[in-house]
């Protein structure tokens, strides 16, 4: 399901503070922020003097759609000449709305800033933001065909994919698994107790002394030798 005719909502954005990268600059900057929505004319904060860690705590009320993008540009104010860009970043509302069930209540986030130099894209610090407002039905903005799901629904789909039934439970999955395992073990223990005990194998008493076996072959030889000795003695006496 996608966005058919999304309406505008009020969003309050608090630009709280920033941690800016000096990037080897000798003098501290006089930074301020420009905030624009979907390319509209920007709103701007006051200039913070001589710092790389400005703190504004300024509130802006914006009219936005779930698909809106917020563009933040941090500039260095100069008394002579044009202001220079220190860093910029873009924030998409849609993923944030999905993760927050369609509304913001003192939602805090950080936006990474960057700027382009000859050597490529360089990090420029981050801006600390607070969002309040909006209250929309996120099912109206989800594109399930592209795998967009609310946080709670993702776990249900994973369970269904793995063959689990998507039914409400009173506990977590680990607790349910442990309960079923313990129930099964209880049935097996009761079944084992109902079985008749096996008779002990013969001669298993460890305290009983075993009788040594006598070889029949050696016994026969001894008897024959004894008889032959007796006959020899009888012949000598006669």
Steps between C-alpha positions, in 0.01 A plus 500: 500500500650835405424865539195599292416853619707578809393805699718756671574484871666732745845402617693688765876474454730614778854572383664442832877510448784386278853364516685634198832393356756777485697323225817684590350849502699747709208724602175384654187523290179702541262222399127501430265249336262529207211251499287443189226248419479351151684793344279771653651828625713427808458596862814587695632511851682783667877527455700341778824692558851359496440131567515152346240372748204738453181466706183655359194321649279667238159362397357498148149395399487349152227369270622163376384183331615148597722499191659838578873551521658751737816668381739644758786731400750633754666822390769724641386860523747758374482874543680555172427287201257212459440236765677168450357150528628294794290190439159370399276199533159370390249324725214292358184493713348176374743253665477694826119491492498126438733439793291727728152371411408814308555763767779682682510568871828658609679283243872576509731429209840599364563603141846443356639791302744495211648732241670453167865580442740426221598176671136386524227505764627591848322468838397834650350403836140445609184688601282401798128518422170444684173421318143542626164471326341311212258214560441293190397146413824342384313231305409778257864571420649150506616344177485132597604390150838661570531336842388798711349372822435650842732382774237277668394339171854404400532242776161347407601461135830341604311247713263419214793455262667260743182289528377639833135582553428871522281478811504721808689363796512590867877482523809516290598227258778372723257460789253309279773272374623430850146427618436249220836332561432467873147363433638241264768402748231461771298260280812294430589481869147387593506239224833365625366475856200292380721239336571178695853492639739272319632197698863537593741283300644196684816535705483879504554527876827691536556355852471139390834321455526320174604131501808433286438272207684166494625381166361151421797417287749557782280300743488195268875505457553513878270199557679294234838580649378403847362162379819421313702574814276269708535209252878537493517483880276192506722321246813568702339366823396172338 
